[in-house]
Amino acid sequence: MNREMIETFVQRYLDATGSQVTEKNNGWITVQLSPEADKDLMNRSYYWGFVERTGAAPEPMRFTFIYDPESYGAKIAPPRSATPAAPPPAAGSDAPGAPAAPGTPPDGAAASDSILGRYFGVTTALASSYGRIPSDVMAFGSRRMEQLFGVVKSRGRFVRLFENPDPAVMNPYASLGYSTWLCINYKVELICDMKRDELHSLGINLATGQIVEGFYDRVNKRRLTPQIPPTIHLQHATLSLNRAVSELEDFLEVKVSAYDQTWSVDAWKRLKEEWSRIDSYYGDLLRSVEPSQKTEVEEQYKAREQEIDWQYRPRIAVSVMNCGFFHLYEGIRTPIDRSR
């Protein structure tokens, strides 16, 4: 992922959770997190448990997403003054405008620095005045980016969406018939000492049993909404959920079984070559080692065999990325009985 893709991904998450951007720059953005985003990212489960138990008004934190660390570093670096700083006033001076001693909060801060703020992580006026807004660099592979990936993956594992019909086909005296499709996005991993990942988006019509490949590309071109549109009805589903999942798994198994198996044959050859190398090495070592060290060498030999087997043995792993029900308009219209 490049920087533009990362910014787009983060912004889509912020929009989906209702977070508000309070400051935006070419290299970073500062956001007032929504309660949902705060729970996802800030690891304040104890605080949110306190809010839910007591009914206190929630105070989500602000957070800065950094895309360009150099640009952000220049922002927070203290400016260089051309004139020497004025010496601090003498101890006990009460002259107006005298700076407070280090660590002394500004006027009125004592009231805002409550027990709730110090012990439960509430963002108070004191914290804002000191500029203590947490931040993190958003780059592919960074800790915060991996956390965001995990949040999006967990929240987007299942969806239910309806096609928003074109106003031209809507008729107050006719109901539009929608078919229900189950879509499952599979990740197929071809694993040996090298690895190849594939994504397969399969959809099955729960009324007819028709299976479509590349289903995501098909529905991505349609206008979808989580709310059921007016004057529509859902066609009767003849397949149960378990039967539909089984049909998709069988379809994918047949497809993967038809792959060219050259990669697997080559991996087995490399595995046997590695076995031969370690057999030769440890065989000579066991013949020359002292009897007191033989047990230790045998354990190393066994561990190395297991490592080589795990690294080179060819295998195929299939996992579900996400899934959902999609109710789509199939061109079916049913007149509505206006006398009812």
XYZ file of C-alpha atoms in Angstrom:
340
model
C 0.000 0.000 0.000
C 1.254 3.453 -0.864
C 0.527 6.571 1.122
C -2.513 7.564 -0.921
C -4.123 4.164 -0.397
C -3.430 4.319 3.350
C -4.993 7.795 3.642
C -8.068 6.642 1.718
C -8.417 3.553 3.905
C -8.110 5.520 7.149
C -10.550 8.191 5.954
C -13.142 5.594 4.986
C -12.896 4.088 8.462
C -13.259 7.490 10.113
C -16.288 8.334 7.974
C -17.898 4.977 8.740
C -17.480 5.444 12.501
C -18.603 9.092 12.539
C -15.243 10.548 13.638
C -14.628 14.244 12.881
C -11.423 15.700 11.464
C -10.406 18.753 13.513
C -7.081 19.531 11.809
C -5.847 18.408 8.421
C -2.421 18.821 6.909
C -0.559 17.346 3.979
C 1.312 15.005 6.316
C -1.176 14.237 9.121
C -4.728 14.675 10.384
C -6.029 15.177 13.910
C -9.396 13.587 14.588
C -12.013 13.761 17.304
C -12.775 10.081 17.596
C -16.307 8.836 17.904
C -17.113 6.554 20.857
C -17.053 3.595 18.466
C -13.598 4.478 17.098
C -12.265 5.223 20.580
C -13.309 1.751 21.740
C -11.660 0.214 18.674
C -8.305 2.004 18.791
C -7.494 3.492 22.196
C -7.549 0.376 24.395
C -9.568 2.040 27.145
C -11.862 -0.847 28.019
C -11.755 0.037 31.743
C -12.861 3.610 31.067
C -15.694 2.579 28.731
C -16.818 -0.008 31.254
C -16.965 2.795 33.856
C -19.028 4.978 31.483
C -21.484 2.173 30.727
C -21.898 1.265 34.398
C -22.386 4.811 35.672
C -24.115 6.411 32.701
C -21.537 9.246 32.597
C -21.262 11.315 29.443
C -18.552 9.754 27.248
C -15.536 11.853 26.338
C -13.761 10.248 23.356
C -10.122 11.149 22.818
C -8.496 13.021 19.989
C -5.902 11.242 17.895
C -3.391 12.230 15.219
C -2.819 9.938 12.252
C 0.632 10.668 10.805
C 1.319 9.909 7.145
C 4.565 11.887 6.800
C 6.723 11.671 9.965
C 9.202 14.278 8.707
C 6.484 16.842 8.059
C 4.883 16.182 11.441
C 8.269 16.346 13.188
C 8.843 19.817 11.757
C 5.454 20.897 13.147
C 6.120 19.849 16.731
C 9.798 20.889 16.822
C 10.291 23.995 18.980
C 11.056 27.108 16.897
C 14.548 28.594 17.063
C 14.488 32.083 18.582
C 16.794 34.784 17.222
C 17.014 36.467 20.642
C 18.054 34.832 23.908
C 15.230 33.841 26.192
C 14.502 36.102 29.141
C 15.803 34.825 32.492
C 13.169 33.335 34.787
C 11.894 35.565 37.603
C 13.264 35.189 41.085
C 11.716 32.658 43.393
C 8.575 33.968 45.052
C 8.095 36.696 42.451
C 4.463 37.660 42.018
C 5.048 39.978 39.084
C 2.195 39.900 36.564
C 2.888 37.745 33.551
C 5.602 35.708 35.277
C 5.720 32.167 33.899
C 4.682 29.420 36.231
C 7.151 26.949 37.609
C 7.692 23.801 35.598
C 4.901 21.276 36.113
C 2.502 23.909 37.533
C -0.884 23.699 35.800
C -2.488 26.873 34.408
C -5.178 28.771 36.293
C -8.334 26.762 36.681
C -6.662 23.526 35.649
C -6.867 22.046 39.136
C -10.631 21.904 38.835
C -10.533 20.234 35.422
C -7.817 17.748 36.447
C -10.342 15.471 38.113
C -9.924 11.980 39.462
C -11.843 10.741 36.430
C -9.334 12.398 34.127
C -6.227 11.198 35.970
C -7.330 7.620 36.540
C -9.719 6.813 33.715
C -8.076 8.535 30.753
C -10.620 11.269 30.026
C -9.335 13.979 27.738
C -9.545 17.131 29.870
C -8.864 20.766 29.190
C -5.533 20.364 30.936
C -4.408 17.641 28.584
C -5.521 19.700 25.604
C -3.649 22.775 26.792
C -0.462 20.780 27.057
C -1.015 19.307 23.575
C -0.858 15.716 24.739
C -2.749 14.227 21.812
C -1.692 10.642 21.125
C -0.366 9.992 17.636
C 0.972 7.171 15.532
C 2.565 6.724 12.125
C 0.225 5.074 9.633
C 2.396 2.975 7.352
C 1.945 -0.499 5.937
C 3.204 -2.940 8.561
C 3.087 -0.464 11.445
C 1.474 -1.493 14.740
C -1.393 0.988 14.472
C -2.100 0.051 10.856
C -2.242 -3.629 11.736
C -4.633 -2.768 14.563
C -6.881 -0.897 12.138
C -6.808 -3.811 9.701
C -7.893 -6.118 12.503
C -10.746 -3.819 13.541
C -12.061 -3.482 9.992
C -11.760 -7.214 9.402
C -13.652 -8.106 12.577
C -16.412 -5.574 11.945
C -16.774 -6.340 8.240
C -16.862 -10.137 8.355
C -20.584 -10.204 7.645
C -22.921 -7.758 5.901
C -26.503 -7.675 4.688
C -27.219 -5.221 1.897
C -30.102 -4.409 -0.433
C -29.850 -3.031 -3.918
C -31.218 0.498 -4.090
C -33.460 0.331 -7.182
C -33.357 2.865 -9.947
C -36.314 5.280 -9.567
C -37.164 4.576 -13.208
C -38.153 0.980 -12.419
C -40.077 1.787 -9.235
C -43.865 1.690 -9.384
C -46.164 2.353 -6.402
C -48.539 -0.313 -7.764
C -45.957 -3.051 -8.302
C -43.580 -4.830 -5.965
C -40.051 -5.540 -7.134
C -38.858 -9.099 -6.611
C -35.405 -9.404 -5.061
C -33.281 -12.549 -5.146
C -31.089 -13.391 -2.169
C -27.434 -14.197 -2.862
C -24.918 -15.542 -0.383
C -21.447 -14.199 -1.117
C -18.332 -15.676 0.484
C -14.855 -14.298 -0.169
C -12.290 -17.071 0.173
C -8.542 -16.775 0.535
C -6.644 -19.661 -1.068
C -2.992 -20.016 -0.046
C -0.592 -22.229 -2.008
C 2.157 -22.788 0.553
C 5.645 -24.277 0.378
C 9.022 -22.522 0.699
C 7.330 -19.984 -1.577
C 3.771 -18.751 -1.240
C 0.975 -17.554 -3.478
C -2.314 -16.085 -2.278
C -5.516 -15.905 -4.283
C -8.881 -14.320 -3.524
C -12.040 -15.974 -4.808
C -15.370 -14.182 -4.496
C -18.180 -16.709 -4.967
C -21.902 -16.004 -4.885
C -24.794 -18.464 -4.852
C -28.443 -17.702 -5.516
C -30.438 -19.176 -2.630
C -33.479 -19.644 -4.878
C -31.921 -21.280 -7.935
C -28.542 -22.548 -6.713
C -26.699 -20.659 -9.464
C -23.031 -20.006 -8.561
C -21.216 -16.945 -9.891
C -17.468 -16.301 -9.743
C -16.169 -12.766 -9.210
C -19.360 -11.908 -7.337
C -17.827 -8.901 -5.566
C -17.064 -7.213 -8.895
C -20.653 -7.834 -9.896
C -22.284 -6.248 -6.858
C -19.685 -3.489 -6.537
C -21.236 -1.823 -9.599
C -24.656 -1.639 -7.992
C -26.007 0.871 -5.514
C -26.348 -0.879 -2.169
C -27.929 0.172 1.105
C -28.302 -1.519 4.520
C -31.973 -0.443 4.662
C -34.659 -2.383 2.854
C -36.140 -0.246 0.031
C -39.909 0.322 -0.190
C -42.207 -1.735 -2.415
C -39.968 -4.780 -2.712
C -40.351 -8.404 -1.729
C -37.812 -11.197 -1.347
C -38.083 -14.321 -3.451
C -38.457 -17.568 -1.531
C -35.120 -19.250 -0.773
C -34.978 -22.990 -1.510
C -31.426 -23.540 -0.191
C -30.593 -23.480 3.502
C -27.523 -21.635 4.685
C -25.628 -24.857 5.412
C -26.486 -26.288 1.998
C -25.406 -23.091 0.232
C -22.067 -23.024 2.070
C -21.495 -26.687 1.217
C -22.203 -25.998 -2.467
C -19.674 -23.155 -2.545
C -17.028 -25.241 -0.778
C -17.509 -28.100 -3.250
C -17.272 -25.674 -6.173
C -14.040 -24.175 -4.829
C -12.554 -27.605 -4.118
C -13.152 -28.711 -7.707
C -11.638 -25.477 -9.010
C -8.491 -25.753 -6.875
C -8.094 -29.464 -7.677
C -7.842 -28.577 -11.363
C -4.767 -26.370 -10.806
C -1.457 -27.198 -12.437
C 0.413 -29.202 -9.782
C 3.903 -28.384 -11.053
C 4.518 -26.095 -8.082
C 3.790 -28.974 -5.685
C 6.068 -31.425 -7.503
C 8.918 -28.898 -7.501
C 8.383 -28.230 -3.778
C 8.622 -31.960 -2.999
C 11.912 -32.129 -4.896
C 13.339 -29.238 -2.886
C 12.085 -30.833 0.343
C 13.863 -34.140 -0.458
C 17.066 -32.266 -1.325
C 16.989 -30.475 2.035
C 16.314 -33.751 3.854
C 19.307 -35.279 2.085
C 21.548 -32.403 3.167
C 20.641 -32.537 6.839
C 20.793 -36.353 6.852
C 24.333 -36.186 5.518
C 25.373 -33.470 7.966
C 23.873 -34.959 11.121
C 24.812 -38.526 10.117
C 28.485 -37.573 10.054
C 28.072 -35.518 13.217
C 26.464 -38.364 15.172
C 29.261 -40.736 14.227
C 31.952 -38.355 15.467
C 30.306 -36.778 18.501
C 31.028 -37.791 22.080
C 28.481 -40.172 23.638
C 27.588 -37.554 26.251
C 26.554 -35.104 23.496
C 24.716 -37.595 21.307
C 21.287 -36.936 22.847
C 21.602 -33.182 22.322
C 22.633 -33.630 18.664
C 19.725 -36.025 18.041
C 17.284 -33.414 19.409
C 18.788 -30.771 17.131
C 18.496 -33.204 14.198
C 14.809 -33.845 14.915
C 14.021 -30.129 15.347
C 15.758 -29.311 12.075
C 13.785 -32.016 10.255
C 10.539 -30.532 11.541
C 11.561 -27.040 10.438
C 12.451 -28.247 6.943
C 9.170 -30.171 6.668
C 7.123 -27.126 7.736
C 8.972 -24.829 5.337
C 9.026 -26.960 2.189
C 6.070 -29.381 2.364
C 3.469 -28.233 -0.224
C -0.045 -27.641 1.060
C -3.150 -25.618 0.289
C -4.963 -23.606 2.968
C -8.420 -22.101 2.440
C -9.967 -19.525 4.783
C -13.027 -17.271 4.728
C -12.253 -13.555 4.620
C -15.831 -12.263 4.882
C -19.326 -13.029 3.672
C -22.783 -11.545 3.399
C -26.318 -11.659 2.047
C -27.034 -9.471 -0.974
C -30.629 -8.886 -2.015
C -30.603 -7.889 -5.685
C -33.285 -6.836 -8.152
C -33.701 -9.488 -10.870
C -36.291 -7.744 -13.052
C -39.311 -9.424 -11.435
C -42.417 -7.309 -10.819
C -45.563 -8.386 -8.985
C -48.718 -6.210 -9.118
C -49.942 -4.967 -5.746
C -53.591 -5.549 -4.858
C -54.779 -1.989 -4.182
C -57.974 -3.212 -2.515
C -56.003 -4.642 0.418
